[in-house]
Tab-separated table of C-alpha atoms in Angstrom:
chain	number	residue	atom	x	y	z
A	1	MET	CA	56.855	-157.929	105.549
A	2	ASN	CA	53.754	-158.247	103.744
A	3	SER	CA	52.583	-160.823	101.848
A	4	ARG	CA	53.970	-159.973	98.483
A	5	GLU	CA	57.232	-159.382	100.347
A	6	ILE	CA	57.503	-163.040	101.716
A	7	ALA	CA	56.339	-164.194	98.145
A	8	LEU	CA	58.891	-162.254	96.355
A	9	ASN	CA	61.255	-164.045	98.841
A	10	ILE	CA	60.413	-167.585	97.833
A	11	VAL	CA	59.641	-167.186	94.393
A	12	SER	CA	63.204	-166.117	94.264
A	13	ARG	CA	64.938	-168.480	95.944
A	14	VAL	CA	63.261	-170.920	93.967
A	15	LEU	CA	63.829	-169.332	90.520
A	16	ASP	CA	67.511	-168.091	91.292
A	17	GLU	CA	68.821	-170.333	93.710
A	18	GLY	CA	67.054	-173.706	92.976
A	19	ALA	CA	65.215	-174.030	96.173
A	20	TYR	CA	62.222	-176.237	96.366
A	21	SER	CA	58.881	-174.451	96.188
A	22	ASN	CA	57.171	-176.494	98.849
A	23	LEU	CA	59.727	-176.708	101.393
A	24	VAL	CA	60.549	-172.750	101.469
A	25	LEU	CA	56.914	-171.537	101.333
A	26	SER	CA	55.900	-173.693	104.272
A	27	LYS	CA	59.438	-172.939	106.307
A	28	GLU	CA	58.235	-168.829	105.463
A	29	LEU	CA	54.926	-169.481	106.089
A	30	ASN	CA	55.700	-170.946	109.762
A	31	GLU	CA	57.753	-167.975	110.444
A	32	THR	CA	54.916	-165.377	109.604
A	33	ASN	CA	52.080	-164.310	111.632
A	34	LEU	CA	49.913	-163.726	108.719
A	35	ASP	CA	46.043	-164.653	108.604
A	36	ASP	CA	44.688	-167.381	106.593
A	37	LYS	CA	43.683	-165.204	103.476
A	38	ASP	CA	46.828	-163.845	103.513
A	39	ARG	CA	48.910	-166.992	103.563
A	40	ALA	CA	46.420	-167.882	101.160
A	41	LEU	CA	47.090	-164.929	98.353
A	42	VAL	CA	51.604	-165.943	99.343
A	43	THR	CA	50.371	-169.859	98.102
A	44	GLU	CA	48.547	-168.550	94.949
A	45	LEU	CA	51.408	-165.715	94.106
A	46	VAL	CA	54.277	-168.566	94.537
A	47	TYR	CA	53.077	-171.595	92.828
A	48	GLY	CA	51.167	-169.298	90.057
A	49	THR	CA	54.202	-167.543	89.004
A	50	ILE	CA	56.528	-170.273	89.035
A	51	ARG	CA	53.890	-172.211	87.390
A	52	ARG	CA	53.308	-169.586	84.401
A	53	LYS	CA	57.048	-168.138	84.162
A	54	ASN	CA	57.454	-168.560	80.381
A	55	THR	CA	53.977	-166.582	79.791
A	56	LEU	CA	55.126	-164.023	82.203
A	57	ASP	CA	58.675	-163.776	80.745
A	58	THR	CA	57.168	-163.423	76.872
A	59	ILE	CA	54.789	-160.346	78.160
A	60	ILE	CA	57.444	-158.720	79.652
A	61	SER	CA	59.741	-159.359	76.873
A	62	ASN	CA	57.256	-157.285	74.730
A	63	PHE	CA	58.137	-154.342	76.978
A	64	VAL	CA	62.152	-154.391	77.298
A	65	LYS	CA	65.083	-154.799	75.037
A	66	ASP	CA	66.860	-158.057	76.442
A	67	ILE	CA	64.802	-160.110	79.894
A	68	LYS	CA	68.184	-161.298	80.404
A	69	LEU	CA	69.839	-157.985	81.450
A	70	MET	CA	67.342	-157.150	83.858
A	71	ASP	CA	67.941	-157.391	87.975
A	72	LYS	CA	66.810	-160.550	88.883
A	73	LYS	CA	64.575	-159.498	91.588
A	74	VAL	CA	63.445	-156.656	89.475
A	75	LEU	CA	62.349	-159.339	87.094
A	76	ASN	CA	60.656	-161.099	89.860
A	77	ILE	CA	58.760	-158.367	91.125
A	78	LEU	CA	57.452	-157.838	87.486
A	79	ARG	CA	56.279	-161.654	86.954
A	80	ILE	CA	54.383	-161.777	90.329
A	81	ALA	CA	52.425	-158.712	89.243
A	82	ILE	CA	51.949	-159.276	85.965
A	83	TYR	CA	50.643	-162.681	87.305
A	84	GLN	CA	48.260	-161.259	89.438
A	85	MET	CA	46.982	-158.919	86.724
A	86	HIS	CA	46.903	-161.407	83.776
A	87	PHE	CA	45.771	-164.853	85.627
A	88	LEU	CA	43.847	-163.151	88.812
A	89	ASP	CA	40.440	-161.335	89.022
A	90	LYS	CA	40.190	-161.002	92.219
A	91	VAL	CA	43.051	-158.624	93.117
A	92	PRO	CA	42.383	-154.815	91.519
A	93	GLU	CA	45.370	-154.064	89.234
A	94	PHE	CA	46.138	-150.904	90.668
A	95	ALA	CA	46.849	-152.771	94.267
A	96	ALA	CA	49.021	-155.202	92.223
A	97	CYS	CA	50.769	-152.102	90.674
A	98	ASN	CA	51.201	-150.079	93.407
A	99	GLU	CA	52.584	-152.931	95.511
A	100	ALA	CA	55.269	-153.513	92.566
A	101	VAL	CA	56.490	-150.346	92.571
A	102	GLU	CA	56.957	-149.672	96.040
A	103	LEU	CA	58.895	-153.308	96.006
A	104	ALA	CA	61.317	-152.161	93.204
A	105	LYS	CA	61.963	-148.324	94.519
A	106	SER	CA	62.969	-150.164	97.747
A	107	ILE	CA	66.073	-151.396	95.035
A	108	SER	CA	66.501	-148.068	93.767
A	109	GLU	CA	63.869	-145.259	92.288
A	110	GLN	CA	65.353	-145.971	88.738
A	111	ASN	CA	63.979	-149.567	88.955
A	112	GLY	CA	60.891	-148.302	90.677
A	113	LYS	CA	60.186	-146.053	87.376
A	114	LEU	CA	61.184	-148.971	84.931
A	115	VAL	CA	58.686	-151.117	86.763
A	116	ASN	CA	55.979	-148.569	86.930
A	117	GLY	CA	56.620	-147.655	83.069
A	118	ILE	CA	56.579	-151.511	82.260
A	119	LEU	CA	52.906	-152.130	84.267
A	120	ARG	CA	51.163	-149.121	82.803
A	121	SER	CA	52.196	-150.247	79.148
A	122	TYR	CA	51.034	-153.493	79.661
A	123	THR	CA	47.528	-152.260	81.298
A	124	LYS	CA	47.031	-150.469	78.166
A	125	ASN	CA	46.996	-153.135	75.925
A	126	PRO	CA	46.850	-156.608	77.510
A	127	ASP	CA	45.606	-158.320	74.760
A	128	ASP	CA	48.627	-157.119	72.186
A	129	ILE	CA	51.198	-159.116	73.229
A	130	GLU	CA	53.295	-160.257	70.412
A	131	VAL	CA	54.163	-164.178	70.498
A	132	SER	CA	56.512	-166.198	67.624
A	133	ASN	CA	54.060	-167.747	65.212
A	134	GLY	CA	55.080	-171.378	65.555
A	135	VAL	CA	53.121	-173.750	66.849
A	136	ILE	CA	55.118	-174.810	69.625
A	137	ASP	CA	55.857	-171.160	70.647
A	138	ARG	CA	52.142	-170.676	70.577
A	139	LEU	CA	51.540	-173.571	73.133
A	140	ALA	CA	54.689	-172.556	75.046
A	141	TYR	CA	53.048	-168.904	75.618
A	142	GLN	CA	49.258	-170.483	76.295
A	143	TYR	CA	50.469	-173.342	78.724
A	144	SER	CA	53.600	-172.126	79.812
A	145	TYR	CA	56.389	-174.882	79.204
A	146	GLU	CA	59.654	-175.042	77.766
A	147	PRO	CA	59.269	-175.907	73.737
A	148	TRP	CA	61.397	-179.152	74.163
A	149	PHE	CA	58.559	-180.406	77.029
A	150	ILE	CA	55.722	-180.015	74.722
A	151	ARG	CA	57.763	-181.675	71.622
A	152	MET	CA	58.272	-184.427	73.916
A	153	ILE	CA	54.949	-184.717	75.660
A	154	TYR	CA	53.089	-184.411	71.653
A	155	LYS	CA	55.409	-186.896	70.180
A	156	GLN	CA	54.590	-189.730	72.818
A	157	TYR	CA	50.822	-189.075	73.389
A	158	GLY	CA	49.392	-187.031	70.200
A	159	GLU	CA	47.676	-184.016	70.128
A	160	LYS	CA	44.551	-184.476	72.562
A	161	ASP	CA	45.861	-186.500	75.189
A	162	GLY	CA	49.268	-184.071	74.768
A	163	LYS	CA	46.703	-181.008	75.660
A	164	ARG	CA	45.272	-182.753	78.430
A	165	ILE	CA	48.493	-183.448	80.512
A	166	LEU	CA	49.842	-179.553	79.662
A	167	SER	CA	46.376	-178.329	81.069
A	168	GLY	CA	46.306	-180.799	83.867
A	169	LEU	CA	49.583	-179.948	85.342
A	170	ASN	CA	48.522	-176.627	85.299
A	171	GLN	CA	45.609	-177.409	87.853
A	172	THR	CA	45.826	-176.442	91.398
A	173	PRO	CA	46.068	-179.334	93.160
A	174	LYS	CA	43.627	-180.304	96.034
A	175	VAL	CA	44.825	-181.718	99.393
A	176	THR	CA	43.697	-185.243	99.736
A	177	VAL	CA	44.081	-187.417	102.871
A	178	ARG	CA	44.037	-191.122	103.141
A	179	VAL	CA	41.877	-192.737	105.790
A	180	ASN	CA	43.864	-195.166	108.130
A	181	ASN	CA	41.606	-198.111	108.487
A	182	THR	CA	43.548	-199.419	111.573
A	183	LYS	CA	42.222	-196.633	113.565
A	184	SER	CA	39.106	-195.179	112.506
A	185	ASP	CA	36.533	-195.977	109.580
A	186	PHE	CA	35.858	-193.854	106.872
A	187	ASP	CA	32.571	-192.713	107.724
A	188	GLU	CA	33.554	-191.354	111.362
A	189	VAL	CA	36.631	-189.679	109.829
A	190	TYR	CA	34.516	-187.753	107.095
A	191	ASP	CA	31.782	-186.609	109.957
A	192	ARG	CA	34.384	-185.828	111.913
A	193	LEU	CA	36.420	-183.341	109.358
A	194	GLU	CA	32.730	-181.675	108.544
A	195	GLU	CA	32.399	-181.046	112.245
A	196	MET	CA	35.384	-179.352	112.188
A	197	GLY	CA	34.297	-176.964	109.540
A	198	TYR	CA	36.753	-178.454	106.361
A	199	ASP	CA	34.951	-178.462	103.205
A	200	ILE	CA	35.044	-182.140	101.741
A	201	GLU	CA	33.877	-184.698	99.303
A	202	GLU	CA	34.449	-188.184	98.789
A	203	GLY	CA	38.024	-189.274	96.808
A	204	TYR	CA	37.653	-188.837	93.045
A	205	ALA	CA	39.059	-192.464	92.454
A	206	CYS	CA	40.114	-194.006	95.946
A	207	PRO	CA	37.561	-195.196	98.210
A	208	GLU	CA	40.086	-194.610	101.205
A	209	ALA	CA	40.368	-190.981	99.915
A	210	VAL	CA	38.845	-187.522	101.155
A	211	ILE	CA	39.075	-184.426	98.851
A	212	ILE	CA	39.591	-181.154	101.223
A	213	ARG	CA	38.802	-178.262	98.773
A	214	GLY	CA	38.883	-175.794	102.123
A	215	GLY	CA	39.991	-175.596	105.742
A	216	ARG	CA	43.054	-175.036	108.135
A	217	SER	CA	45.953	-176.558	107.704
A	218	ILE	CA	46.003	-180.580	108.336
A	219	GLU	CA	49.026	-180.963	109.700
A	220	SER	CA	47.714	-179.134	112.900
A	221	ASN	CA	44.428	-181.062	112.302
A	222	PRO	CA	43.724	-183.522	115.619
A	223	LEU	CA	42.796	-186.512	113.331
A	224	PHE	CA	46.195	-186.401	111.629
A	225	ILE	CA	48.156	-185.716	114.618
A	226	GLU	CA	46.426	-189.452	116.546
A	227	GLY	CA	47.178	-190.988	113.005
A	228	ALA	CA	43.495	-191.192	111.391
A	229	ILE	CA	44.368	-189.539	108.297
A	230	THR	CA	47.743	-189.095	106.408
A	231	VAL	CA	48.469	-186.879	103.583
A	232	GLN	CA	48.382	-188.704	99.792
A	233	ASP	CA	47.794	-188.076	96.369
A	234	GLU	CA	45.001	-190.083	94.951
A	235	SER	CA	47.731	-191.529	92.290
A	236	ALA	CA	49.586	-192.713	94.847
A	237	MET	CA	46.896	-194.596	96.999
A	238	LEU	CA	46.088	-196.340	93.675
A	239	VAL	CA	49.533	-198.439	94.119
A	240	ALA	CA	49.440	-200.191	97.430
A	241	PRO	CA	46.251	-202.213	96.665
A	242	LEU	CA	47.413	-203.553	93.628
A	243	LEU	CA	49.860	-205.452	95.404
A	244	ASP	CA	47.637	-207.841	96.178
A	245	LEU	CA	48.494	-208.344	99.760
A	246	GLU	CA	47.964	-211.482	101.688
A	247	GLU	CA	48.485	-211.784	105.409
A	248	ASN	CA	51.544	-212.849	106.347
A	249	ASP	CA	53.333	-211.386	103.142
A	250	THR	CA	56.972	-210.011	103.661
A	251	VAL	CA	56.853	-206.972	101.494
A	252	LEU	CA	59.901	-204.733	100.344
A	253	ASP	CA	59.549	-200.899	99.242
A	254	LEU	CA	63.133	-200.153	97.823
A	255	CYS	CA	62.407	-196.077	97.583
A	256	ALA	CA	60.486	-195.602	100.429
A	257	ALA	CA	60.755	-191.949	102.077
A	258	PRO	CA	58.548	-190.145	102.679
A	259	GLY	CA	56.430	-193.279	103.562
A	260	GLY	CA	53.374	-193.077	102.044
A	261	LYS	CA	53.407	-196.138	100.340
A	262	THR	CA	55.399	-197.776	103.029
A	263	THR	CA	52.233	-197.233	105.706
A	264	HIS	CA	49.799	-197.668	103.246
A	265	ILE	CA	51.105	-201.255	103.044
A	266	ALA	CA	51.387	-201.981	106.328
A	267	GLU	CA	47.796	-200.627	106.890
A	268	LEU	CA	46.475	-203.053	104.283
A	269	LEU	CA	48.106	-205.746	106.292
A	270	GLU	CA	46.720	-205.141	109.331
A	271	GLY	CA	49.836	-205.183	111.357
A	272	LYS	CA	50.357	-208.755	110.031
A	273	GLY	CA	53.237	-210.121	107.903
A	274	LYS	CA	56.412	-207.552	107.548
A	275	VAL	CA	57.100	-204.508	105.720
A	276	TYR	CA	60.309	-203.263	104.991
A	277	GLY	CA	60.739	-199.773	103.879
A	278	PHE	CA	64.553	-198.505	102.442
A	279	ASP	CA	65.751	-195.476	101.120
A	280	LEU	CA	69.242	-194.190	100.060
A	281	HIS	CA	69.131	-191.318	102.096
A	282	GLU	CA	69.688	-191.861	105.803
A	283	ASN	CA	67.804	-188.305	106.689
A	284	LYS	CA	64.728	-189.314	104.731
A	285	LEU	CA	64.120	-192.680	106.807
A	286	SER	CA	63.314	-190.804	110.072
A	287	LEU	CA	60.154	-189.028	107.998
A	288	ILE	CA	59.065	-192.811	107.224
A	289	LYS	CA	59.600	-193.689	111.471
A	290	ASP	CA	57.788	-190.379	112.187
A	291	ASN	CA	54.648	-191.246	110.064
A	292	ALA	CA	54.778	-195.274	110.874
A	293	GLU	CA	54.722	-194.215	114.487
A	294	ARG	CA	52.151	-191.712	113.860
A	295	LEU	CA	49.857	-193.877	112.273
A	296	GLY	CA	50.597	-196.916	114.575
A	297	LEU	CA	52.115	-199.178	112.451
A	298	ASN	CA	54.535	-201.318	114.431
A	299	ASN	CA	55.206	-204.091	111.199
A	300	ILE	CA	57.609	-201.778	109.521
A	301	GLU	CA	61.392	-202.018	109.692
A	302	ILE	CA	63.301	-199.085	108.145
A	303	LYS	CA	66.938	-199.250	106.965
A	304	GLU	CA	69.123	-197.527	104.737
A	305	MET	CA	69.492	-199.260	101.555
A	306	ASP	CA	71.565	-198.247	97.956
A	307	ALA	CA	68.742	-199.876	95.869
A	308	THR	CA	70.683	-199.646	93.079
A	309	LYS	CA	73.194	-202.310	94.424
A	310	ILE	CA	72.306	-205.881	95.224
A	311	ASP	CA	72.009	-206.533	98.947
A	312	SER	CA	72.546	-210.621	99.349
A	313	LEU	CA	70.461	-210.378	102.509
A	314	TYR	CA	67.200	-210.045	100.721
A	315	VAL	CA	67.638	-212.357	97.585
A	316	SER	CA	64.483	-214.434	97.216
A	317	SER	CA	62.885	-213.186	100.239
A	318	ALA	CA	60.025	-211.136	99.559
A	319	ASP	CA	56.449	-212.160	98.548
A	320	LYS	CA	55.734	-208.605	97.045
A	321	VAL	CA	58.308	-205.563	96.059
A	322	LEU	CA	57.228	-202.041	95.146
A	323	ILE	CA	59.928	-199.930	93.305
A	324	ASP	CA	58.524	-196.320	93.004
A	325	VAL	CA	61.749	-195.598	91.226
A	326	PRO	CA	63.566	-191.864	91.091
A	327	CYS	CA	62.151	-190.114	88.268
A	328	SER	CA	62.243	-186.637	86.523
A	329	GLY	CA	58.728	-186.220	88.435
A	330	ILE	CA	56.857	-184.553	85.383
A	331	GLY	CA	53.708	-186.001	86.441
A	332	ILE	CA	53.654	-183.740	89.800
A	333	ILE	CA	54.215	-180.383	88.377
A	334	ARG	CA	50.932	-179.390	89.679
A	335	LYS	CA	52.631	-179.476	93.303
A	336	LYS	CA	56.598	-178.314	92.312
A	337	PRO	CA	55.883	-176.210	89.213
A	338	GLU	CA	59.983	-175.498	89.462
A	339	ILE	CA	60.090	-179.045	87.527
A	340	LYS	CA	59.158	-177.233	84.326
A	341	TRP	CA	62.460	-174.995	84.784
A	342	ASN	CA	65.126	-177.204	86.314
A	343	LYS	CA	64.439	-180.555	83.913
A	344	THR	CA	66.364	-180.867	80.579
A	345	ARG	CA	65.466	-183.751	77.711
A	346	LYS	CA	69.170	-185.081	79.124
A	347	SER	CA	68.591	-184.837	82.588
A	348	LEU	CA	65.548	-187.274	81.765
A	349	LYS	CA	68.126	-189.696	79.445
A	350	GLU	CA	70.189	-189.949	82.293
A	351	LEU	CA	68.007	-191.540	85.003
A	352	ILE	CA	66.987	-194.585	83.063
A	353	PRO	CA	70.209	-196.684	83.954
A	354	THR	CA	69.067	-196.150	87.496
A	355	GLN	CA	65.886	-196.850	87.254
A	356	ARG	CA	66.864	-200.344	85.538
A	357	GLU	CA	69.386	-201.252	87.747
A	358	ILE	CA	66.738	-201.079	90.508
A	359	MET	CA	64.336	-203.120	88.386
A	360	GLU	CA	67.073	-205.815	88.168
A	361	ASN	CA	67.807	-205.891	92.009
A	362	ALA	CA	64.070	-205.797	92.726
A	363	TRP	CA	63.378	-208.860	90.492
A	364	GLN	CA	66.722	-210.870	92.423
A	365	TYR	CA	64.725	-209.695	96.155
A	366	LEU	CA	61.188	-211.416	94.910
A	367	LYS	CA	60.245	-214.905	95.444
A	368	ASN	CA	58.873	-217.001	92.535
A	369	GLY	CA	55.442	-216.401	91.815
A	370	GLY	CA	55.567	-212.937	93.453
A	371	ILE	CA	54.314	-209.533	92.343
A	372	MET	CA	56.434	-206.464	91.555
A	373	ILE	CA	55.192	-203.032	91.008
A	374	TYR	CA	56.924	-200.471	89.138
A	375	SER	CA	55.405	-197.163	89.540
A	376	THR	CA	56.758	-193.407	88.764
A	377	CYS	CA	55.722	-190.206	89.147
A	378	THR	CA	56.613	-188.736	85.550
A	379	LEU	CA	54.514	-189.112	82.353
A	380	ASN	CA	57.916	-189.754	80.359
A	381	LYS	CA	57.012	-193.182	78.204
A	382	GLU	CA	60.941	-193.356	78.487
A	383	GLU	CA	61.126	-194.139	81.665
A	384	ASN	CA	57.579	-195.888	82.055
A	385	GLU	CA	56.337	-198.321	78.947
A	386	ASP	CA	60.077	-198.326	77.727
A	387	ASN	CA	61.569	-199.696	80.639
A	388	VAL	CA	58.916	-202.115	81.210
A	389	GLU	CA	59.000	-203.371	77.554
A	390	TRP	CA	63.087	-203.578	77.974
A	391	PHE	CA	62.723	-205.471	81.276
A	392	VAL	CA	60.103	-208.008	80.339
A	393	ASN	CA	62.087	-208.727	76.978
A	394	LYS	CA	65.321	-209.493	78.993
A	395	HIS	CA	63.655	-211.499	81.919
A	396	LYS	CA	61.414	-214.459	79.948
A	397	ASP	CA	59.987	-215.128	83.949
A	398	ALA	CA	58.393	-212.004	83.970
A	399	GLN	CA	55.027	-211.374	82.625
A	400	VAL	CA	52.846	-207.744	82.840
A	401	GLU	CA	49.170	-208.276	84.526
A	402	LYS	CA	46.707	-206.277	83.115
A	403	ILE	CA	45.352	-203.681	85.763
A	404	PHE	CA	42.124	-202.240	85.615
A	405	LEU	CA	40.704	-199.992	87.830
A	406	GLY	CA	37.148	-198.536	86.224
A	407	SER	CA	36.855	-196.431	83.590
A	408	MET	CA	38.121	-193.258	84.679
A	409	ASP	CA	38.225	-190.279	82.556
A	410	ASN	CA	41.866	-189.953	83.388
A	411	PHE	CA	43.074	-193.453	83.006
A	412	VAL	CA	45.207	-194.708	80.239
A	413	TYR	CA	44.712	-198.323	79.836
A	414	ASN	CA	48.022	-199.054	78.207
A	415	SER	CA	48.979	-201.942	75.366
A	416	ASP	CA	51.283	-203.639	77.759
A	417	GLY	CA	48.611	-203.910	80.652
A	418	SER	CA	50.210	-201.021	82.266
A	419	LEU	CA	48.285	-197.985	83.710
A	420	THR	CA	49.279	-194.049	82.712
A	421	ILE	CA	46.984	-191.514	85.062
A	422	LEU	CA	46.783	-188.200	83.329
A	423	PRO	CA	47.073	-185.541	85.506
A	424	ASN	CA	43.904	-183.442	86.528
A	425	GLU	CA	42.317	-180.949	89.329
A	426	TYR	CA	42.070	-184.328	91.653
A	427	MET	CA	45.010	-186.455	90.481
A	428	ASP	CA	49.102	-186.184	89.805
A	429	GLY	CA	50.102	-187.874	86.626
A	430	PHE	CA	51.556	-191.087	87.230
A	431	TYR	CA	52.260	-194.663	85.860
A	432	ILE	CA	52.066	-198.122	87.880
A	433	ALA	CA	53.217	-201.560	85.728
A	434	LYS	CA	52.300	-204.751	87.690
A	435	ILE	CA	55.017	-207.474	86.855
A	436	VAL	CA	54.626	-211.102	87.928
A	437	LYS	CA	57.464	-213.997	88.366
A	438	LYS	CA	56.109	-216.942	86.731
């Protein structure tokens, strides 16, 4: 199979069967013998097509009577072809067109003709696309989101930050790694990555981060295998240091898998104290275990737990508690663009009771004087500031402590003391609140 066929299979699995883009992509790439250049093309076509689906569908709708009646595979062939023509400079138009026609012909001769006709019509007048005239419709075409999502972001953040969010979530993410200070120091890791031929730069916001702009996959890198580095977004790297960890702290991480923050806490404790990593899904616990073993951390205990149900064993046991609660994931659209299409306004609201139950239980596990960090990878204020406000109003012994991590361009310090991180090319959208038990 060539790279466009593989991309078509993945896009179809994600958009038509609800598969996760990152998982299907890595599985498919592991099973092929494509060279690095073709792997990069598949990755670009998959993420780009999913990310820009709304824009692509608006274009296609200009040339067909009803896009909903089209064969799903043919529609995905068109989406991938038009993505290349509209958004990629490096791919020649004729190559994208010819490949698409051949793929459509393999379904039927008639489909080959249909795809050929649509793509040729598009290339004649690529700038004459008709879009509904409403402001939201224009934005939905320009940035490629569902209209309800744009209305929500604009209502919550206003136009200026709203546009930054819409644009930031469309950025291609860079790979960032966290240096494990218990195994190596920053300069040594940085020098070794450079010697291995990686194109790197120092972290954007975190002192322990290295940004990898180019080079081979990290999972097969000796530094990764020996546990000197771990892959983590810089937004998530900010969380563990905010717990103000002290030497023999007992720390509970209630929604821990795959263990990025759990292992970061253990690293900062330098092998002392105790970190409990809990997760609802037993199959995910092995991810935390594997990460902890690779990083050489033996102060982590891993257990299955439903964070929405209280476990009397841990009441008043923790100096610090981290709850990175299940959320709508809007902040990580850069990495999982299908979130744009598989969430609804209703599905966002349904998460809030679960988030609040976890907050309630975490508070019972915390000792007096302890710190609870509430974090999410969403930008929906109902799951963020509104939950924190609800919680503080309900618990008179809860006080939000002001977070300040320097004046980064994408850090929004909220009036209640919490921090919202706007997405950009370096960081996911994220939210962190630090609550002290008085």
